Structures are given as structure tokens and as C-alpha cells.
Amino acid sequence: MRRACGAMDWARSLRGRLAARSLPARSEQELKEEEMELFTQYYAQWKGGRAGGNPSYSNIPRFYYRLPAEDEVLLQKLREESRAVFLQRKSRELLDNEELQNLWFLLDKHQTSPMIGEEAMINYENFLKVGEKAGPKCKQFFTAKIFAKLLHNDPYGRISIMQFFNYVMRKVWLHQTRIGLSLYDVAGQGYLRESDLENYILELIPTLPQLDGLEKSFYSFYVCTAVRKFFFFLDPLRTGKIKIQDILACSFLDDLLELRDEELSKESQETNWFSAPSALRVYGQYLNLDKDHNGMLSKEELSRYGTGTLTNIFLDRVFQECLTYDGEMDYKTYLDFVLALENRKEPAALQYIFKLLDIENKGYLNVFSLNYFFRAIQEQMKIHGQEPVSFQDVKDEIFDMVKPKDPYKISLQDLINSSQGDTVTSILIDLNGFWTYENREVLVASDNDSTADVDDT
């Protein structure tokens, strides 16, 4: 009996195997479809089980809305109109001039004696009273946190009325400016593209009295000059867009809006990149370098930049790495070049120059890189009849100044951290910069003598 049962099982198993072999082999596509069908089935079961466990899973609000495509004109118009209405509402929530004047009147009325010199003060109790009377728009400014932030060693626990009012004014200005910039944010993502910022500055020009003297034909060059500073320093990865928050956080917008001051001193204008004299100076230099008047700069034309002592090797690297057109540089690329060389202490400028010095594209400078650039300095010294300085001495001084983490490599971060990046780059790319460094002790002594002579007179 057992033998018969065993024979039957064996026969059934054999028939099953033969039947399986007779089925046609399924394609890879069919297997994938079956796998996806099973996955969907099991996932639906699992999801249904979870939803049953917690009612909130079935009514989570939608949190992602895709941006309308270029051909979805109606959706784009709806989005633009919605953003405009939203920004208008936010603008109405800000304090206007009349409300600010009323706030100042209330603060002055509730000042707490005694005064410190001519500085009016207010204690926390009166601070809260003003907050109650000033209206709902001011409520956000009358908090314990803001009071504590402005409290500075007053023996009576008071804050300066002027400091508080300036704080409110600054906040209102920031919100107004943010709303103004957001109106140019076409994508509505909190960024401004180059064209967006160009439109903003172009429409800002008529509101800046210090730019009244600019010819309209120069507007496009002025806008290009102004926008380039924002993008050079705030867009180091060259993404083509800048966060509005970054624009508000930096000082560039303050410098630009400083041109509203009709009595701005000549000294302030000369040091302000956005002023008319500064923009005309930079553009004038560009035109003077452009000897063949084709609107572009060749390497030979650029070699006369500044004191004309930049090395040929460095200029070769500029034209290798920077955007050029048939081997020549346009005005926008020239602006990046000027901003880098005029601001060598800044991280963005050091990043620009470091990329040019990193000839092997390794992310660091080694002895070979330093020697490669310094040989051009030595050759210029010979041409000018000077005794070339030993590279070994200069190399040791550079590593001593920078103190890199790796004693054989200098990274960009090492240069920035050392606060000597401007000196190191000047030594390697500019004969005049190297001469200034080499004779620094003589120059300091000369400055001291001049100061002493002035004091004696």
C-alpha cells in the first residue's frame, strides 16, 4: 500500500514538472508587469491597513502644486494675479509714514526719566502702554524679545527710544524692499534672475537723484555694471539666480539706495560701486583699453589694465577659464575681472582668482602651481633690471602666511581662513603687488616719516 502511494506521488510530481516545461517561457516584460501588479496589490493592502489605523491619513491636505508650464497661459496669468494680490495685501499691513509719525509721538510722550544726555529712554511698562495705543500693525514690535534685544546696561532697565524707532524703521524698510523685489520675481520662487534684477534697477534709476546726470544711452551699461556686482558676490556657483533673502542680507542694496541722498559726499560716491562716477570710471577704463574699438578686449589690450604689471601667464589663464568670444572679452566678463582684482580680500574674489591659479584643476595649490606663476614674476623683474628673488624664499613665506592644514597643499578655504589671500595672490600675479609686498617695511617706514613731518608742522 505504501509503495503504491509513493508511486502515485512520484507520478503526480513528474506530470507537474512536464506540464511546467510545456508552458511557453515568459518574456522579461511580462515578468515586470506581473511584479508591478503584485507590488500594486500589496501596497494597496498595506496603505488601506494604515488608513484604517488612523483617520487622519485619509484627509492630509495637498501640499505640492506644480508650476504651470509655458504653454499654460491661463494658469500663468492666474498665478501672477494671485501673487500681485498677495503682495498688495502684505504691503497694506506695513506702517505708512503717518503711522510711523504717530508711533514716534507716542514713544516721545511715554519716555521714562531721567534722560541720558540727550538720549530719551523708555522702560518696559511704558513700552507696553505704547504698544497698546499704537494699533494692531505695531503689535509685532512690542514684544519682550525685542525689548531685551535693545537693552544695553541701562541702570534703570530702559531702552533708547531712538534705537527702538530705528529698529522699527529698518524692519519696515526691509519688508517694503522685499515686496518691491518680489514684484520682479517672475517665477515666484524667491529668486531673481539676471533679467529680473536688471528690470528692477532700470526702473529704480529715476528715483535716485545721484544718477540724474546719467545719459539715457548709458543706462544699459550702468544696469549691467550694477547687476554684475550682485551676481559676482551672491551667485558664486553661477546658477544665474540670487535669493531675494541674500540681496536683503548684504549691504549692496543699502549702497545702491544711498544714491537717494542728494547731498552724498564726493568721497562716498567714489567708494560706492553703484554711483555714477564709479560706473563711468569702470566703463571709461574699458573703452580706454579697447584700442581697436571693436567693443571687446584682447589679451594684449587687457595687459594694460591697472599699472600694466599683471603677468602674461596669469592673463593666459584668464582667457582660458573665462567666457570669451573668438578669444576676446566682453564688458560683462571684464566686470567680473575688475570686481575680483579690486576686492581681493573677499571670498568670492579669491574663489575667482584661485580657479585661475589652480592650473591642474585639483582644488589646491602645490609647489608646482606656485612656481609656475612666480617664474613670470621673476622674468618681469629681469626685464626691469631687478635681481630676481629666489622662489624657495617666496614659497616658504607663502606657506608661513597661509598655514594650510596640509603642509604641502593650499586650498581655497586655507587662503580665506588665513586673511592673507589678497597678499598671496598679488605676489603670484602682479609684479607691482609683489614689489609692494617685498618692500613693505620700507613703505611702512616712509609712511611713518611722512606722518611725523605732518605732526611737526
Coordinates of C-alpha atoms in Angstrom, one line a residue:
M1 CA 0.0 0.0 0.0
R2 CA 2.8 2.4 0.9
R3 CA 4.7 1.6 -2.3
A4 CA 1.5 2.3 -4.3
C5 CA 1.0 5.7 -2.6
G6 CA 4.7 6.6 -3.1
A7 CA 4.5 5.7 -6.8
M8 CA 1.3 7.9 -7.2
D9 CA 3.0 10.9 -5.6
W10 CA 6.1 10.4 -7.8
A11 CA 3.9 10.2 -10.9
R12 CA 1.9 13.3 -9.9
S13 CA 5.2 15.2 -9.4
L14 CA 6.6 14.1 -12.7
R15 CA 3.4 15.1 -14.6
G16 CA 3.6 18.6 -12.9
R17 CA 7.2 19.1 -14.0
L18 CA 6.4 18.0 -17.5
A19 CA 3.4 20.4 -17.6
A20 CA 5.5 23.2 -16.4
R21 CA 8.1 22.5 -19.1
S22 CA 5.4 22.6 -21.7
L23 CA 4.4 26.2 -20.8
P24 CA 6.0 28.8 -23.0
A25 CA 8.7 30.8 -21.3
R26 CA 7.5 34.3 -20.3
S27 CA 9.3 37.4 -21.6
E28 CA 11.1 39.9 -19.3
Q29 CA 8.4 42.4 -20.0
E30 CA 5.7 40.0 -18.8
L31 CA 7.6 39.3 -15.6
K32 CA 8.0 43.0 -14.9
E33 CA 4.3 43.6 -15.4
E34 CA 3.5 40.7 -13.1
E35 CA 5.9 42.1 -10.5
M36 CA 4.3 45.6 -10.7
E37 CA 0.8 44.1 -10.4
L38 CA 1.8 42.2 -7.3
F39 CA 3.5 45.3 -5.9
T40 CA 0.5 47.5 -6.5
Q41 CA -1.8 44.9 -4.9
Y42 CA 0.3 44.5 -1.8
Y43 CA 0.9 48.3 -1.5
A44 CA -2.8 49.0 -1.7
Q45 CA -3.5 46.4 1.0
W46 CA -0.7 48.0 3.2
K47 CA -1.9 51.5 2.6
G48 CA -5.5 50.6 3.3
G49 CA -4.4 49.0 6.6
R50 CA -2.6 52.1 7.7
A51 CA -5.5 54.4 6.7
G52 CA -7.8 52.3 8.7
G53 CA -5.5 52.7 11.7
N54 CA -5.5 56.5 11.7
P55 CA -8.4 58.6 10.2
S56 CA -6.0 61.5 9.5
Y57 CA -4.3 59.5 6.8
S58 CA -7.4 59.9 4.6
N59 CA -7.6 63.7 4.7
I60 CA -4.0 65.0 4.7
P61 CA -4.2 68.4 2.7
R62 CA -2.4 68.8 -0.6
F63 CA 1.0 70.3 -0.1
Y64 CA 2.5 70.3 -3.6
Y65 CA 1.4 72.4 -6.5
R66 CA 3.4 72.2 -9.7
L67 CA 4.3 75.4 -11.6
P68 CA 2.3 76.0 -14.8
A69 CA 4.1 75.1 -18.0
E70 CA 5.0 77.8 -20.5
D71 CA 2.0 76.9 -22.8
E72 CA -0.5 77.1 -19.9
V73 CA -1.1 80.8 -20.4
L74 CA -4.3 81.0 -18.3
L75 CA -2.7 79.3 -15.3
Q76 CA 0.3 81.5 -15.5
K77 CA -1.9 84.6 -15.6
L78 CA -3.8 83.3 -12.6
R79 CA -0.6 82.7 -10.7
E80 CA 0.7 86.2 -11.5
E81 CA -2.6 87.9 -10.5
S82 CA -2.7 85.9 -7.2
R83 CA 0.9 86.9 -6.3
A84 CA 0.1 90.5 -7.1
V85 CA -2.9 90.5 -4.8
F86 CA -0.9 88.7 -2.1
L87 CA 1.9 91.3 -2.2
Q88 CA -0.6 94.2 -2.2
R89 CA -2.2 92.7 1.0
K90 CA 1.3 92.4 2.6
S91 CA 2.1 96.0 1.6
R92 CA -1.1 97.3 3.3
E93 CA 0.0 95.5 6.5
L94 CA 3.1 97.7 6.7
L95 CA 3.3 101.0 8.6
D96 CA 2.9 104.1 6.5
N97 CA 4.5 107.5 7.1
E98 CA 1.5 108.8 9.1
E99 CA 1.5 105.7 11.4
L100 CA 5.3 106.0 11.9
Q101 CA 4.9 109.6 12.9
N102 CA 2.1 108.6 15.4
L103 CA 4.4 105.9 16.8
W104 CA 7.2 108.4 17.3
F105 CA 4.8 110.8 19.1
L106 CA 3.6 108.1 21.5
L107 CA 7.1 107.0 22.3
D108 CA 8.2 110.5 23.0
K109 CA 5.1 111.1 25.2
H110 CA 5.9 108.0 27.3
Q111 CA 9.6 108.4 27.7
T112 CA 10.9 107.5 31.2
S113 CA 13.2 109.9 33.1
P114 CA 16.0 110.5 33.8
M115 CA 17.4 111.1 30.3
I116 CA 21.0 110.0 29.5
G117 CA 22.5 113.1 27.9
E118 CA 20.1 113.9 25.1
E119 CA 19.0 110.3 24.7
A120 CA 15.3 109.7 25.5
M121 CA 14.7 106.3 27.2
I122 CA 11.6 104.2 27.9
N123 CA 11.1 101.4 30.5
Y124 CA 9.2 98.1 29.8
E125 CA 6.0 99.3 31.5
N126 CA 5.6 102.3 29.3
F127 CA 6.9 100.3 26.3
L128 CA 3.8 98.0 26.7
K129 CA 1.5 101.0 27.1
V130 CA 2.7 102.4 23.8
G131 CA 2.2 99.0 22.2
E132 CA -1.5 99.0 23.3
K133 CA -2.1 102.5 21.9
A134 CA -0.1 102.2 18.7
G135 CA -2.6 99.9 16.9
P136 CA -2.6 96.4 15.6
K137 CA 0.1 97.0 12.9
C138 CA 2.6 97.8 15.6
K139 CA 1.8 94.8 17.8
Q140 CA 4.6 92.7 16.4
F141 CA 7.3 95.2 17.5
F142 CA 6.2 95.4 21.2
T143 CA 7.5 92.1 22.5
A144 CA 9.7 91.2 25.4
K145 CA 12.2 89.6 23.0
I146 CA 12.7 92.9 21.1
F147 CA 12.9 94.9 24.3
A148 CA 15.6 92.6 25.6
K149 CA 17.5 92.7 22.4
L150 CA 17.8 96.5 22.6
L151 CA 18.5 96.6 26.4
H152 CA 22.2 97.7 26.9
N153 CA 23.4 98.1 30.5
D154 CA 21.0 100.9 31.5
P155 CA 20.9 101.1 35.3
Y156 CA 17.1 101.6 35.2
G157 CA 16.4 98.8 32.8
R158 CA 15.3 101.0 29.9
I159 CA 16.0 101.1 26.2
S160 CA 16.7 104.0 23.9
I161 CA 13.6 105.4 22.1
M162 CA 15.7 106.3 19.1
Q163 CA 17.3 102.9 18.8
F164 CA 13.8 101.2 19.0
F165 CA 12.4 103.6 16.4
N166 CA 15.3 103.0 14.1
Y167 CA 14.8 99.2 14.5
V168 CA 11.1 99.6 13.5
M169 CA 12.1 101.8 10.5
R170 CA 14.6 99.2 9.4
K171 CA 12.1 96.4 9.6
V172 CA 9.5 98.3 7.7
W173 CA 12.1 99.2 5.1
L174 CA 13.2 95.5 4.7
H175 CA 9.6 94.4 4.3
Q176 CA 8.9 97.1 1.7
T177 CA 12.0 96.3 -0.2
R178 CA 11.3 92.5 -0.1
I179 CA 7.8 93.2 -1.5
G180 CA 9.3 95.5 -4.2
L181 CA 11.9 92.9 -5.2
S182 CA 9.2 90.1 -5.2
L183 CA 7.2 92.0 -7.8
Y184 CA 10.1 91.2 -10.2
D185 CA 10.3 87.6 -9.2
V186 CA 8.6 86.2 -12.3
A187 CA 8.9 82.6 -11.3
G188 CA 7.6 83.3 -7.8
Q189 CA 10.2 81.1 -6.2
G190 CA 12.0 83.7 -4.0
Y191 CA 14.8 84.2 -6.6
L192 CA 15.7 86.9 -9.0
R193 CA 17.2 86.0 -12.4
E194 CA 19.7 88.4 -14.1
S195 CA 16.9 89.8 -16.3
D196 CA 14.7 90.3 -13.3
L197 CA 17.3 92.3 -11.4
E198 CA 18.1 94.3 -14.5
N199 CA 14.5 95.4 -14.7
Y200 CA 14.4 96.3 -11.0
I201 CA 17.5 98.5 -11.2
L202 CA 16.4 100.1 -14.6
E203 CA 13.1 101.2 -13.0
L204 CA 14.9 102.3 -9.9
I205 CA 17.2 104.8 -11.7
P206 CA 14.7 107.7 -11.9
T207 CA 14.2 107.5 -8.1
L208 CA 17.9 108.0 -7.4
P209 CA 18.9 111.8 -7.5
Q210 CA 22.6 111.0 -7.7
L211 CA 22.0 109.3 -11.1
D212 CA 20.1 112.3 -12.6
G213 CA 23.2 113.2 -14.7
L214 CA 23.4 109.9 -16.5
E215 CA 22.6 109.9 -20.2
K216 CA 19.8 107.5 -21.1
S217 CA 22.2 106.0 -23.7
F218 CA 24.4 104.9 -20.8
Y219 CA 21.5 103.2 -18.8
S220 CA 22.1 99.8 -20.2
F221 CA 25.8 99.9 -19.3
Y222 CA 25.0 101.2 -15.9
V223 CA 22.5 98.5 -15.2
C224 CA 25.0 95.8 -16.4
T225 CA 27.7 97.3 -14.1
A226 CA 25.3 97.3 -11.1
V227 CA 23.8 93.9 -11.6
R228 CA 27.2 92.3 -12.1
K229 CA 28.3 93.1 -8.5
F230 CA 25.2 91.4 -7.1
F231 CA 25.8 88.2 -9.2
F232 CA 29.6 88.1 -8.8
F233 CA 29.3 88.1 -5.0
L234 CA 25.9 86.4 -4.3
D235 CA 25.9 83.8 -7.0
P236 CA 29.3 82.1 -6.6
L237 CA 28.1 78.8 -8.3
R238 CA 26.9 80.8 -11.3
T239 CA 23.4 79.4 -11.2
G240 CA 22.0 82.6 -12.9
K241 CA 19.7 83.5 -10.0
I242 CA 20.0 85.0 -6.5
K243 CA 17.9 84.5 -3.4
I244 CA 15.9 87.7 -2.5
Q245 CA 16.9 87.0 1.1
D246 CA 20.6 87.2 0.2
I247 CA 20.0 90.5 -1.6
L248 CA 18.4 91.9 1.6
A249 CA 21.0 90.5 3.9
C250 CA 24.0 92.0 2.1
S251 CA 25.0 95.7 2.0
F252 CA 24.8 96.2 -1.7
L253 CA 21.2 97.3 -1.7
D254 CA 22.0 99.9 1.0
D255 CA 24.8 101.2 -1.2
L256 CA 22.5 101.4 -4.2
L257 CA 19.7 103.2 -2.3
E258 CA 22.2 105.5 -0.7
L259 CA 22.1 107.3 -4.0
R260 CA 18.8 108.8 -2.9
D261 CA 20.7 111.2 -0.8
E262 CA 21.0 114.4 -2.8
E263 CA 23.9 115.6 -0.5
L264 CA 26.0 112.5 -0.7
S265 CA 29.7 113.4 -0.4
K266 CA 32.2 113.1 -3.2
E267 CA 34.2 110.6 -1.1
S268 CA 31.2 108.4 -0.6
Q269 CA 30.4 108.4 -4.3
E270 CA 34.0 107.4 -5.2
T271 CA 33.9 104.4 -2.9
N272 CA 30.3 103.4 -3.9
W273 CA 30.4 100.9 -6.8
F274 CA 26.8 102.0 -7.8
S275 CA 27.5 105.7 -8.0
A276 CA 27.6 107.5 -11.4
P277 CA 31.3 108.4 -11.0
S278 CA 32.3 104.8 -10.2
A279 CA 30.3 103.3 -13.1
L280 CA 31.7 105.9 -15.5
R281 CA 35.2 105.2 -14.3
V282 CA 34.9 101.4 -14.9
Y283 CA 33.3 101.9 -18.3
G284 CA 35.8 104.6 -19.2
Q285 CA 38.7 102.2 -18.4
Y286 CA 37.1 99.6 -20.6
L287 CA 36.9 102.0 -23.5
N288 CA 40.5 103.1 -23.0
L289 CA 41.8 99.6 -23.1
D290 CA 39.8 98.8 -26.3
K291 CA 42.3 100.2 -28.7
D292 CA 40.8 98.7 -31.8
H293 CA 37.3 100.0 -30.8
N294 CA 35.6 96.7 -31.6
G295 CA 33.8 96.6 -28.2
M296 CA 35.8 93.7 -26.9
L297 CA 39.2 93.3 -25.2
S298 CA 42.0 91.0 -26.4
K299 CA 44.7 89.6 -24.1
E300 CA 47.1 92.3 -25.3
E301 CA 44.6 95.1 -24.6
L302 CA 43.8 93.7 -21.1
S303 CA 47.5 93.5 -20.3
R304 CA 47.5 97.3 -19.9
Y305 CA 44.9 97.1 -17.1
G306 CA 45.8 99.0 -13.9
T307 CA 49.6 99.5 -13.7
G308 CA 50.2 97.2 -16.6
T309 CA 52.1 94.7 -14.4
L310 CA 49.9 91.6 -14.5
T311 CA 51.9 88.7 -15.7
N312 CA 51.3 87.1 -19.1
I313 CA 50.8 83.7 -17.6
F314 CA 48.0 85.0 -15.4
L315 CA 46.4 86.7 -18.4
D316 CA 46.6 83.5 -20.4
R317 CA 44.7 81.7 -17.6
V318 CA 42.1 84.5 -17.6
F319 CA 41.3 83.9 -21.3
Q320 CA 41.4 80.1 -20.8
E321 CA 38.9 80.0 -18.0
C322 CA 36.6 83.0 -18.5
L323 CA 33.9 83.3 -21.1
T324 CA 35.3 84.9 -24.3
Y325 CA 34.1 85.4 -27.8
D326 CA 36.6 84.5 -30.5
G327 CA 39.3 84.9 -27.9
E328 CA 38.2 88.3 -26.8
M329 CA 36.5 89.5 -23.6
D330 CA 33.2 91.4 -23.4
Y331 CA 32.1 94.1 -20.9
K332 CA 30.3 91.6 -18.6
T333 CA 33.3 89.3 -18.3
Y334 CA 35.5 92.4 -17.8
L335 CA 33.4 93.5 -14.9
D336 CA 33.9 90.1 -13.2
F337 CA 37.7 90.5 -13.7
V338 CA 37.6 94.1 -12.2
L339 CA 35.5 93.0 -9.2
A340 CA 37.9 90.2 -8.4
L341 CA 41.0 92.3 -8.6
E342 CA 39.6 95.3 -6.7
N343 CA 38.2 93.1 -3.9
R344 CA 40.9 90.5 -3.3
K345 CA 40.1 90.2 0.4
E346 CA 36.6 88.9 -0.3
P347 CA 35.9 85.1 -0.6
A348 CA 34.1 85.4 -3.9
A349 CA 37.1 87.3 -5.4
L350 CA 39.6 84.8 -4.0
Q351 CA 37.5 82.0 -5.5
Y352 CA 37.7 83.6 -8.9
I353 CA 41.5 84.1 -8.7
F354 CA 42.1 80.6 -7.1
K355 CA 40.4 78.9 -10.1
L356 CA 42.9 80.7 -12.4
L357 CA 45.8 79.7 -10.2
D358 CA 44.7 76.1 -9.9
I359 CA 46.2 75.1 -13.3
E360 CA 45.9 71.3 -12.7
N361 CA 42.3 71.7 -11.5
K362 CA 43.0 69.7 -8.4
G363 CA 41.3 72.0 -5.9
Y364 CA 44.5 73.1 -4.3
L365 CA 47.8 74.9 -5.0
N366 CA 51.1 73.0 -4.6
V367 CA 54.7 74.0 -5.1
F368 CA 54.4 73.3 -8.8
S369 CA 51.5 75.8 -9.1
L370 CA 53.2 78.5 -7.1
N371 CA 56.5 78.1 -9.1
Y372 CA 54.6 78.2 -12.4
F373 CA 53.2 81.6 -11.7
F374 CA 56.1 83.1 -9.8
R375 CA 58.5 82.4 -12.7
A376 CA 56.6 85.0 -14.7
I377 CA 57.3 87.5 -11.8
Q378 CA 61.0 86.6 -11.9
E379 CA 61.1 87.2 -15.7
Q380 CA 59.4 90.6 -15.3
M381 CA 62.0 91.5 -12.7
K382 CA 64.8 90.7 -15.1
I383 CA 63.1 92.8 -17.8
H384 CA 63.0 95.8 -15.4
G385 CA 66.7 95.3 -14.4
Q386 CA 66.0 93.9 -11.0
E387 CA 67.7 90.9 -9.4
P388 CA 65.1 88.0 -9.3
V389 CA 64.1 86.8 -5.8
S390 CA 64.6 83.1 -5.0
F391 CA 61.4 81.1 -5.4
Q392 CA 62.3 78.9 -2.4
D393 CA 62.2 82.0 -0.2
V394 CA 58.9 83.2 -1.5
K395 CA 57.4 79.7 -1.3
D396 CA 58.3 79.4 2.3
E397 CA 56.9 82.8 3.1
I398 CA 53.6 82.0 1.4
F399 CA 53.2 78.7 3.3
D400 CA 54.1 80.6 6.5
M401 CA 51.4 83.2 5.9
V402 CA 48.7 80.8 4.9
K403 CA 49.4 78.0 7.4
P404 CA 47.4 75.4 5.4
K405 CA 46.0 72.2 7.1
D406 CA 48.1 70.1 4.7
P407 CA 51.7 71.5 4.8
Y408 CA 52.1 70.7 1.0
K409 CA 48.8 72.0 -0.3
I410 CA 46.9 75.3 -0.1
S411 CA 43.2 75.1 -0.6
L412 CA 40.8 77.9 -1.2
Q413 CA 39.5 77.6 2.3
D414 CA 43.1 77.9 3.7
L415 CA 43.5 81.2 1.7
I416 CA 40.2 82.6 3.1
N417 CA 40.9 81.5 6.7
S418 CA 44.4 83.0 6.7
S419 CA 43.2 86.5 5.8
Q420 CA 46.3 86.7 3.7
G421 CA 44.6 85.7 0.4
D422 CA 45.0 89.2 -1.2
T423 CA 48.7 89.3 -0.4
V424 CA 49.4 85.8 -1.7
T425 CA 47.5 86.3 -4.9
S426 CA 49.2 89.7 -5.5
I427 CA 52.6 88.1 -5.1
L428 CA 51.8 85.5 -7.8
I429 CA 50.0 87.5 -10.5
D430 CA 51.2 91.1 -10.3
L431 CA 54.8 92.5 -10.4
N432 CA 53.6 95.7 -8.7
G433 CA 51.8 93.6 -6.0
F434 CA 55.0 91.6 -5.4
W435 CA 57.1 94.7 -5.2
T436 CA 54.8 96.3 -2.7
Y437 CA 55.0 93.1 -0.5
E438 CA 58.8 92.9 -0.9
N439 CA 59.3 96.5 0.1
R440 CA 56.6 96.6 2.8
E441 CA 59.0 97.5 5.6
V442 CA 60.4 100.4 3.6
L443 CA 56.9 101.7 2.7
V444 CA 55.8 101.5 6.3
A445 CA 58.9 103.5 7.5
S446 CA 58.2 106.0 4.7
D447 CA 54.6 106.4 5.8
N448 CA 55.7 106.9 9.5
D449 CA 58.2 109.6 8.4
S450 CA 55.5 111.4 6.5
T451 CA 53.2 111.3 9.5
A452 CA 55.9 112.6 11.7
D453 CA 56.6 115.5 9.3
V454 CA 52.9 116.4 9.3
D455 CA 52.8 116.4 13.1
D456 CA 55.9 118.6 13.3
T457 CA 54.3 121.2 11.1

